[in-house]
Each structure stands twice: as C-alpha cells, then as structure tokens.
mmCIF file of C-alpha atoms and ligand atoms in Angstrom:
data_model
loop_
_atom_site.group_PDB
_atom_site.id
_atom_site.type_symbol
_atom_site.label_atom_id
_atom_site.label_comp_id
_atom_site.label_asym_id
_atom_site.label_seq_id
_atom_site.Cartn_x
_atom_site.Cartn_y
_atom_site.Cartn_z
ATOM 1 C CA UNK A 14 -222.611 163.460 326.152
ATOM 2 C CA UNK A 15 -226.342 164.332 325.287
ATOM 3 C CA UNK A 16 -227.710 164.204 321.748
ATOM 4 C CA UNK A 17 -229.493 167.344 320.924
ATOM 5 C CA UNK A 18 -231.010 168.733 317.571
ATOM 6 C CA UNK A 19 -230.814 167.814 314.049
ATOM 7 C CA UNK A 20 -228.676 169.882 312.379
ATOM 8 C CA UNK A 21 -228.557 168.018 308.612
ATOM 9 C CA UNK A 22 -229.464 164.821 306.932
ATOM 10 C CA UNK A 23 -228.086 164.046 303.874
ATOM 11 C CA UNK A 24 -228.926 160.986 301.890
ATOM 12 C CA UNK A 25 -227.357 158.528 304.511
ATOM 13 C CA UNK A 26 -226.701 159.968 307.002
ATOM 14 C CA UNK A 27 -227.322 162.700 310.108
ATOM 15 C CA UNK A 28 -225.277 165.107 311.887
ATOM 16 C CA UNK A 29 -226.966 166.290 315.629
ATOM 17 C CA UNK A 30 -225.134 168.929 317.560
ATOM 18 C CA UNK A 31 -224.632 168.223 320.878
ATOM 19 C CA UNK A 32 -224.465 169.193 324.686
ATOM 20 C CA UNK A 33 -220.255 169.210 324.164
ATOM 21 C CA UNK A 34 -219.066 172.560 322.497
ATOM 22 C CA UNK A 35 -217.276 171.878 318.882
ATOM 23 C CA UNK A 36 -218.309 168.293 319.061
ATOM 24 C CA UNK A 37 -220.955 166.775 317.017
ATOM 25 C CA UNK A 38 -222.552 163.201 316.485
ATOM 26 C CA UNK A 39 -222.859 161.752 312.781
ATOM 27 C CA UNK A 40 -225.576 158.900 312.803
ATOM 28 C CA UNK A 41 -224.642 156.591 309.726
ATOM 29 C CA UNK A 42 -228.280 155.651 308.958
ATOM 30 C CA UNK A 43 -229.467 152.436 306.760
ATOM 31 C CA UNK A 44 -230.627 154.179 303.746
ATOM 32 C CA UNK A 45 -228.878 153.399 300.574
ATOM 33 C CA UNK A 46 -228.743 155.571 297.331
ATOM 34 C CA UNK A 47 -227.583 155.790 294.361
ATOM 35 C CA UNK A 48 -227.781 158.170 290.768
ATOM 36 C CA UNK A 49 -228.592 161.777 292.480
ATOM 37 C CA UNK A 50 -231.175 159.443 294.541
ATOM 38 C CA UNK A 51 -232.786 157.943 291.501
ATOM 39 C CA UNK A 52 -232.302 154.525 293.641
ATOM 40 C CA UNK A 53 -233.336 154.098 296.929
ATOM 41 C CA UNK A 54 -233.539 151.529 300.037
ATOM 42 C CA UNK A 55 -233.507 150.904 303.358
ATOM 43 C CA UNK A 56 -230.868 148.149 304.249
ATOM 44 C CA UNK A 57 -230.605 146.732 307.875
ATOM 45 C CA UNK A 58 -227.326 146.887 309.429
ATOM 46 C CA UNK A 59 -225.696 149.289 307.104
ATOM 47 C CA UNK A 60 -225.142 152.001 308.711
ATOM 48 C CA UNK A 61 -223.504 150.202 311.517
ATOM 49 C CA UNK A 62 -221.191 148.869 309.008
ATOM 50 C CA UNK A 63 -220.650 152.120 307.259
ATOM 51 C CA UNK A 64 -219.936 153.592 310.691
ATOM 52 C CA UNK A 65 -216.992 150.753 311.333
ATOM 53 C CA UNK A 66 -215.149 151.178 308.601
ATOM 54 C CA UNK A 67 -215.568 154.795 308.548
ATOM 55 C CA UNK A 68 -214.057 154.648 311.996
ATOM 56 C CA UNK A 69 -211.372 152.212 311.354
ATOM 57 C CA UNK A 70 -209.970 154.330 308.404
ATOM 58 C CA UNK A 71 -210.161 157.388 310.245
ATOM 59 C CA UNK A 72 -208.559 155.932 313.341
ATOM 60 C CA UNK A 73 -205.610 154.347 311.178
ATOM 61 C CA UNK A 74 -205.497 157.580 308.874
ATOM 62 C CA UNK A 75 -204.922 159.969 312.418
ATOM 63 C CA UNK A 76 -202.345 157.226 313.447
ATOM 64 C CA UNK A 77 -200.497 158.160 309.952
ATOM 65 C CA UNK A 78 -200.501 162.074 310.628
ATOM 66 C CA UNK A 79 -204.055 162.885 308.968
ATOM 67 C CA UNK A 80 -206.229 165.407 310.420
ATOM 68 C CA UNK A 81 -209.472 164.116 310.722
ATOM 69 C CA UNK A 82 -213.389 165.209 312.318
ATOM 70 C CA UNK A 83 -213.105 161.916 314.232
ATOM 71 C CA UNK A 84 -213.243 161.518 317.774
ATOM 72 C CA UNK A 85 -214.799 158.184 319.012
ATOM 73 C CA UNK A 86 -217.753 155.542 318.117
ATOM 74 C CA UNK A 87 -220.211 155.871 320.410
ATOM 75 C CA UNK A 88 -222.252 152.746 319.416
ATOM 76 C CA UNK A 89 -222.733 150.712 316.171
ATOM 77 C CA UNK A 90 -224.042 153.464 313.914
ATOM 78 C CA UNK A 91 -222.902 156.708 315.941
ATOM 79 C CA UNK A 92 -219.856 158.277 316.357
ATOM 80 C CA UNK A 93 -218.902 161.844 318.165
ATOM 81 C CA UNK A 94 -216.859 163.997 315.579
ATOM 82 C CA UNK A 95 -215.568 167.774 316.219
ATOM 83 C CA UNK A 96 -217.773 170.291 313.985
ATOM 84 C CA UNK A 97 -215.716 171.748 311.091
ATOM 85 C CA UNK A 98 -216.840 174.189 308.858
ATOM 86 C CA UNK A 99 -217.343 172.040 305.910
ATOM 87 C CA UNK A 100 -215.959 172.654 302.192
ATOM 88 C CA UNK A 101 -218.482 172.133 299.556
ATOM 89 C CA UNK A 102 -216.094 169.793 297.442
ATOM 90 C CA UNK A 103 -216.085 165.932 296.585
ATOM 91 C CA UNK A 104 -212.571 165.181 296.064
ATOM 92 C CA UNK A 105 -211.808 161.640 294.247
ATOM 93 C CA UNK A 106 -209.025 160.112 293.844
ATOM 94 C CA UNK A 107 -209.034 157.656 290.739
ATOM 95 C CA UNK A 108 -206.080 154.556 290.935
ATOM 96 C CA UNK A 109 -207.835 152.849 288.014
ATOM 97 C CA UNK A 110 -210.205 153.981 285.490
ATOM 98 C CA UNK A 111 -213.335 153.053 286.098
ATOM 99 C CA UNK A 112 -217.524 154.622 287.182
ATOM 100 C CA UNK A 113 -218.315 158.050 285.636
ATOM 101 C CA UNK A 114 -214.406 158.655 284.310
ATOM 102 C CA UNK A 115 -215.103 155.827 282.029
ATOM 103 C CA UNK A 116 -218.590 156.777 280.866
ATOM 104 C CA UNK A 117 -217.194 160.529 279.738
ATOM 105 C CA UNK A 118 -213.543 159.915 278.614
ATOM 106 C CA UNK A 119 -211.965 156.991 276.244
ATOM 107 C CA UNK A 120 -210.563 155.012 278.972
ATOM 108 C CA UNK A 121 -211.026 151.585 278.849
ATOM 109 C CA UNK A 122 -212.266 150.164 282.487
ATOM 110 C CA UNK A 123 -209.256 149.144 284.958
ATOM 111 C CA UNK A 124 -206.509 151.242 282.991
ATOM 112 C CA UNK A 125 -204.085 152.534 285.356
ATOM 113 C CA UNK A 126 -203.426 155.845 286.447
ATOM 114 C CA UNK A 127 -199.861 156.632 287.009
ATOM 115 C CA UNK A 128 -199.752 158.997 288.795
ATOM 116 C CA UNK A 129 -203.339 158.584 290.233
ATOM 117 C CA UNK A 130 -205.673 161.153 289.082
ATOM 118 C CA UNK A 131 -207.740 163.904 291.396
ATOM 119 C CA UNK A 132 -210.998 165.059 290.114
ATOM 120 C CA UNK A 133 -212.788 167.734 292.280
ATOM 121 C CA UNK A 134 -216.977 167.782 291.968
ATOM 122 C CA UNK A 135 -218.753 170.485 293.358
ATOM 123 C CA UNK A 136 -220.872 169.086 295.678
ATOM 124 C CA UNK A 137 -224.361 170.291 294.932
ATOM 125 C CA UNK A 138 -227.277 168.223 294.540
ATOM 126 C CA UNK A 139 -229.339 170.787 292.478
ATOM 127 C CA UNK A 140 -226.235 170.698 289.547
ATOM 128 C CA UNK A 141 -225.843 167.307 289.882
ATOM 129 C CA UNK A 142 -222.210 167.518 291.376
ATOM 130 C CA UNK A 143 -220.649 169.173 288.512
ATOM 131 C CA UNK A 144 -216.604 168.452 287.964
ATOM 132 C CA UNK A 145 -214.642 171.569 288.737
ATOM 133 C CA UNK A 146 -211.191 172.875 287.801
ATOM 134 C CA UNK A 147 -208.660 174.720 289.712
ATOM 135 C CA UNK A 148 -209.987 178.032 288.519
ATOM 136 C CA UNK A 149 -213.182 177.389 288.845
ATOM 137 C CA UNK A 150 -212.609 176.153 292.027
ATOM 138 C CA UNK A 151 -210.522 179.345 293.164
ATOM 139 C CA UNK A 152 -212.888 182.044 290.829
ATOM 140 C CA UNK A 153 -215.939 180.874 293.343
ATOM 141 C CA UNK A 154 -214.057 181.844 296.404
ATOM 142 C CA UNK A 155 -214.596 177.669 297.751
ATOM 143 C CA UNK A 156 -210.469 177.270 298.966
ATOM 144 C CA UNK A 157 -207.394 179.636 298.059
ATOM 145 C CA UNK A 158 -204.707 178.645 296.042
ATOM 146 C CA UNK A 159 -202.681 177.133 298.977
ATOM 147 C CA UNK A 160 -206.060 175.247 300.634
ATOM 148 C CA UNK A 161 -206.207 173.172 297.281
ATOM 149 C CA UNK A 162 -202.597 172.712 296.717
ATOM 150 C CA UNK A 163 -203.135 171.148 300.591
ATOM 151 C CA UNK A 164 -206.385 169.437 300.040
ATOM 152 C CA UNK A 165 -204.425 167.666 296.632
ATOM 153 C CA UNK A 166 -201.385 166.587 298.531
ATOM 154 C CA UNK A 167 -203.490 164.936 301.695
ATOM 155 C CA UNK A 168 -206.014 163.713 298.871
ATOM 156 C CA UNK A 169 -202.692 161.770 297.880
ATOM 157 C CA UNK A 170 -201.641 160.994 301.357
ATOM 158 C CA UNK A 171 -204.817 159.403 302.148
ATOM 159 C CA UNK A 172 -204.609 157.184 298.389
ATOM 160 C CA UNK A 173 -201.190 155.936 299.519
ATOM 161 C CA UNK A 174 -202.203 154.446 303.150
ATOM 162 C CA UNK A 175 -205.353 153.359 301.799
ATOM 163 C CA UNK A 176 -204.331 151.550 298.955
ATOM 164 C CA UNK A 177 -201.397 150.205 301.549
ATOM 165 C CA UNK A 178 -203.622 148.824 303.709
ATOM 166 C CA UNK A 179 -206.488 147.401 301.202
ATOM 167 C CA UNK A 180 -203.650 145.997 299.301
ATOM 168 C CA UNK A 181 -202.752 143.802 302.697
ATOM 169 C CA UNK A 182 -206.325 142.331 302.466
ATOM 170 C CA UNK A 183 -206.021 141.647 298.697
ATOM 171 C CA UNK A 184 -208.171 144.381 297.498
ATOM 172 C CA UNK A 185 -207.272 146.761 294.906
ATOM 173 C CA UNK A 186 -208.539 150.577 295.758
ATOM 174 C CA UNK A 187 -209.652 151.782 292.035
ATOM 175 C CA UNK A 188 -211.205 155.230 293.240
ATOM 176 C CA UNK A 189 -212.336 156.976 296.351
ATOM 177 C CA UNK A 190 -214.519 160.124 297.311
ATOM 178 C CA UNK A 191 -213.180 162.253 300.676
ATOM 179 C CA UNK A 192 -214.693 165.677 301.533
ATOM 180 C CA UNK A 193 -212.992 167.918 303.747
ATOM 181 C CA UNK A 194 -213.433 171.084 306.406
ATOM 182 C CA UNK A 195 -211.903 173.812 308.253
ATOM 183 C CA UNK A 196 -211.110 173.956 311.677
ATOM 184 C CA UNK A 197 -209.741 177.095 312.798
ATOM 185 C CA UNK A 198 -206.429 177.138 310.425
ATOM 186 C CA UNK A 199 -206.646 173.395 309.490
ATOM 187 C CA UNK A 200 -207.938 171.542 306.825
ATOM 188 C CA UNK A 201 -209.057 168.533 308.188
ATOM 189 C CA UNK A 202 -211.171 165.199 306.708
ATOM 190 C CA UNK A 203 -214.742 165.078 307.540
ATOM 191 C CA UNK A 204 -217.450 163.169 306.063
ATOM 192 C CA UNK A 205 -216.939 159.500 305.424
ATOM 193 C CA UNK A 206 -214.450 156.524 304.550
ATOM 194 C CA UNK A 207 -217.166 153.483 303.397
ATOM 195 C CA UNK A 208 -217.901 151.175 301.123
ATOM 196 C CA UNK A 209 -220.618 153.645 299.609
ATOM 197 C CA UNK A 210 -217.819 156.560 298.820
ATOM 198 C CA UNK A 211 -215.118 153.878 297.407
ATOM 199 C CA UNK A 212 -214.631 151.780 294.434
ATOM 200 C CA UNK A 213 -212.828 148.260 295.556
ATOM 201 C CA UNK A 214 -212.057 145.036 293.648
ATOM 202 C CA UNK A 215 -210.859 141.879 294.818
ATOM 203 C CA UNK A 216 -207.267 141.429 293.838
ATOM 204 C CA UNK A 217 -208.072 138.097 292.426
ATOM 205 C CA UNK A 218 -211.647 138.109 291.067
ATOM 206 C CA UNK A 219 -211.956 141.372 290.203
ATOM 207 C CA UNK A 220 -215.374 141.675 291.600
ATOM 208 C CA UNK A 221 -216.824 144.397 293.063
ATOM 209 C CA UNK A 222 -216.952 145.193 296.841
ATOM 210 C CA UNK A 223 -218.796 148.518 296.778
ATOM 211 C CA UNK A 224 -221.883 150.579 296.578
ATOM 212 C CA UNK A 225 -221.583 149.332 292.737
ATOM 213 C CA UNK A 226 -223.161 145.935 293.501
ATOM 214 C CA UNK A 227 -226.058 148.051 295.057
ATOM 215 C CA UNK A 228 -225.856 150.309 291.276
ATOM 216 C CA UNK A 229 -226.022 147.410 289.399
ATOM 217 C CA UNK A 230 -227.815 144.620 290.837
ATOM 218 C CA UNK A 231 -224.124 142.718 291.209
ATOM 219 C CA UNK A 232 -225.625 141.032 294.149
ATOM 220 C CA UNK A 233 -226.208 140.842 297.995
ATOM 221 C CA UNK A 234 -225.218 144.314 298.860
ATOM 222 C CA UNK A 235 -225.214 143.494 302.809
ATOM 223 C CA UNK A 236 -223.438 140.115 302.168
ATOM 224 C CA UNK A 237 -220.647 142.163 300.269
ATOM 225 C CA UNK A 238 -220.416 145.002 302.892
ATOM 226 C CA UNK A 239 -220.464 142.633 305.660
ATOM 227 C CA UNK A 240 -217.663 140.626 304.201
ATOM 228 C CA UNK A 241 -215.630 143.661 303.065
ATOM 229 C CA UNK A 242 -215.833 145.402 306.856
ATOM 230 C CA UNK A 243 -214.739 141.903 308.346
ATOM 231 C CA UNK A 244 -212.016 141.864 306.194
ATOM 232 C CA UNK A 245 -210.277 145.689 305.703
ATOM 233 C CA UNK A 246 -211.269 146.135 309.667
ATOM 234 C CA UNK A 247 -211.124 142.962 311.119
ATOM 235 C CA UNK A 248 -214.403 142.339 312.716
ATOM 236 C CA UNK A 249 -218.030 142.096 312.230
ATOM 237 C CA UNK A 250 -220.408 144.835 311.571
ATOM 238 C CA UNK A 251 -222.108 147.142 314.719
ATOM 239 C CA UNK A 252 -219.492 147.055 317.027
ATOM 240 C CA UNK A 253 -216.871 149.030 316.182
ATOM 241 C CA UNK A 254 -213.523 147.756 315.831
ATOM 242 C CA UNK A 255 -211.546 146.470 319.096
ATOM 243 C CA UNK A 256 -209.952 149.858 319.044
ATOM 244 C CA UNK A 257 -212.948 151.990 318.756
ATOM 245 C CA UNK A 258 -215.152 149.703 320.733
ATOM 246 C CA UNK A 259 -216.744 152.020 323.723
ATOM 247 C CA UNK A 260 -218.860 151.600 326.403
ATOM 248 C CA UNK A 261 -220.136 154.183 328.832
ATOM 249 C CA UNK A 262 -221.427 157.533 328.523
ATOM 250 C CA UNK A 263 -222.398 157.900 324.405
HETATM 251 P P1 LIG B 190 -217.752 158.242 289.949
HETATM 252 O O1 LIG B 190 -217.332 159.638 289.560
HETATM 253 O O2 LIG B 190 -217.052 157.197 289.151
HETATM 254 O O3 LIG B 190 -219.248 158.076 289.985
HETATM 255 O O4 LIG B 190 -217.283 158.060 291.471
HETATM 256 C C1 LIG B 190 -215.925 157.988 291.810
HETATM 257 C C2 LIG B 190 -215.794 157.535 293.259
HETATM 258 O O5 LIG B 190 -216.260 158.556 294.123
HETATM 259 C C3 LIG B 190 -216.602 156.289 293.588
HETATM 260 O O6 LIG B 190 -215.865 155.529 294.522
HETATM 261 C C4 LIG B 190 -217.872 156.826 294.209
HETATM 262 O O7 LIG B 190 -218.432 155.916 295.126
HETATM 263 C C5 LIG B 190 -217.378 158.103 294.876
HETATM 264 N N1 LIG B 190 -218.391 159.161 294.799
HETATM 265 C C6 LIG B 190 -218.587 160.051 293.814
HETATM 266 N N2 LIG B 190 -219.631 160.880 294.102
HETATM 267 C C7 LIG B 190 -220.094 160.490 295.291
HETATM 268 C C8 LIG B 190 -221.149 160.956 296.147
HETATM 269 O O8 LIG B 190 -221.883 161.910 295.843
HETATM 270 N N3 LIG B 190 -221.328 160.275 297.326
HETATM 271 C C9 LIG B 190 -220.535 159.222 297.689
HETATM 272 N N4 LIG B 190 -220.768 158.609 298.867
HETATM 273 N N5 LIG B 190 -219.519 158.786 296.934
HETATM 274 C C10 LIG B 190 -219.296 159.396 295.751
#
C-alpha cells in the first residue's frame, strides 16, 4: 500500500489517503499538547507509543463486538484505518470526577460516578470545544436522535471493557475521550485510544499515568507512557503489540 497526500493534521497527529480505496493511514506523530495548544513539545518515541496502545485497544475493542476505523499497524507510529466520514463530537466518558468536570462543578476530585457520566464537546478548536446537550446536539443537524442514543450506549460499551481490562493491570480508568464516524449505515470508532485522550491512576498510588503529568509538570512524561504501554499492552513502545506486529508491504 502506497502513502499518498496529506489529507489533515491535527495537533498530533496525520491522516494521508492512500493508493487503497476507503483505506487511509493515521501517522501518530511526537508532538505533545495541551490547553487548546497553549503547551507544546516534541517528545521522541511518542507517537510510536500512542500508536500501540491505540492499536491494542482497538484490536481488543473489535474482538468485543466494537466497530472500529482500525485495520492494521503498519510500523511503530503508522497504522492503515478505513476512511469514515467523521462526526464532529468528543464524547467522554467520566468513571470518577476529576480534569475540567471538577474545575466547573462542586465535585470533589475522585468522587464516583454511578452510573458513569457522558459529556459530549463539540469539537471545534475556534470555540474552544464547547460542552453540548442532546438538543443542541440534534438542533445542529451533527447525529439524529437514534445516532446519539447509539453513540451513548457504545460510549458505555467501550467504558465497561476498558475499565475491565485496565482494572487487570491495576489501573483505575477515571475518564476517557472517543470520537466517532460514519461508514455507510454504521457508526463506527475512529480517532484514538492513548494515554493523551484518557485519564488513568494507579490503583494503589493514585498517581497519574496520562497526558496530565505532561499538564502539570507531574514528571517524566515518556517514562510514564512508556511504562503505562508496557503494562495495559504488554510490550515496549514502536513495535506494535505481538498481535499487531507486521512486516511486509506498509
Ligand atoms: P477534561 O474535560 O477533564 O479536560 O477531559 C476529560 C477526558 O477527555 C480526559 O481524559 C482528556 O484527556 C480527554 N479529552 C478531552 N478533550 C480532549 C481533546 O481535545 N483531545 C484529547 N486527546 N483528549 C481530550
């Protein structure tokens, strides 16, 4: 399969269309950024990390009946994805209270939610993401009423095998951010499953294992994403797990 143009960057990442109809290739670059890009850096080896757990998540997320973009790593920061027609949403799922929930509402940090809580952002860089509600949602034509009701219950799909799983490797999922696209009739997940788009504490420390130790100056940011993708998927970082692992024509 051939590379060919650019067809987006975003802040971490690019998407290239290539020589395969309906397939594309998302290159998990090492930029880092945080507040609307207020914070920036280049950090070697993060994208291939970003890309590893991305694909371990989405491989273990298909296995579970989830429709996702992904099709295969191609090398340590590339991976070939069908093209959906993308949904302008960020849709979070919140396990414990904690980042921007905290910071607007009287929760106290780590309070449960039970049941978990969905907040929808629109994703737009100009507004700054703004939080939506259903009718909003609906009244700017984004998803009908039966797309959301769908993108909800998979939003809590996804929450339940992810927690599962981090639980298994004694981390606690607080929150997560999944976006999500149309292909043909489905809804499927696109975008990315990282350490930059969740929230994770250790089960026994409580520290942080996220893009929040690049936010606040916690600490090594590689050294924690390194760590966290050898323990949720098993392995190193670049590679791709054993089960993604490719060789041959990327
Ligand atoms: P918060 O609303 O607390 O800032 O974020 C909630 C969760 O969604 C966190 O896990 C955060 O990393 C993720 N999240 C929210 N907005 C974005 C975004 O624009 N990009 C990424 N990658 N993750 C986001």
């Amino acid at each position: 399969m051939k590379q060919l143009e650019l067809l987006y960057s975003g802040k971490a990442k690019s998407v290239y269309r290539t020589d395969v109809k309906g397939t594309l290739i998302v290159e998990f670059r090492d930029d880092i950024t945080a507040f609307d890009g207020g914070k920036k850096d280049v950090l070697r080896d993060k994208g291939s990390s970003n890309a590893g757990v991305s694909a371990f998540f989405f491989e273990y997320l298909e296995r579970h009946g989830i429709k996702t973009h992904f099709i295969r790593t191609l090398d340590g920061n590339r991976m070939a994805v069908r093209e959906l027609f993308m949904i302008p949403l960020e849709v979070i799922v919140r396990n414990l209270a904690a980042g921007s929930v905290v910071r607007t509402y009287p929760f106290s940090e780590g309070m449960p939610f039970n049941p978990p809580v969905i907040v929808i952002d629109y994703k737009d860089d100009t507004r700054h993401d703004p939080m939506l509600n259903d009718d909003l949602i609906i009244a700017l034509g984004l998803v009908t009423p039966r797309e959301l009701k769908k993108i909800k219950s998979i939003a809590l799909k996804v929450n339940t095998l992810l927690s599962e799983l981090l639980a298994s490797r004694g981390i606690t999922l607080v929150d997560f951010k999944i976006e999500f696209g149309r292909r043909g009739k489905s809804i499927c997940l696109g975008d990315e499953i990282s350490m930059d788009s969740m929230r994770l504490w250790d089960k026994k420390t409580g520290e942080s294992l996220d893009k929040d130790v690049y936010r606040f100056d916690k600490g090594d940011v590689m050294a924690t994403y390194h760590s966290v993708a050898a323990r949720i998927a098993g392995h190193g970082t670049g590679s791709g797990t054993p089960e993604t692992r490719q060789t041959g024509d990327a």
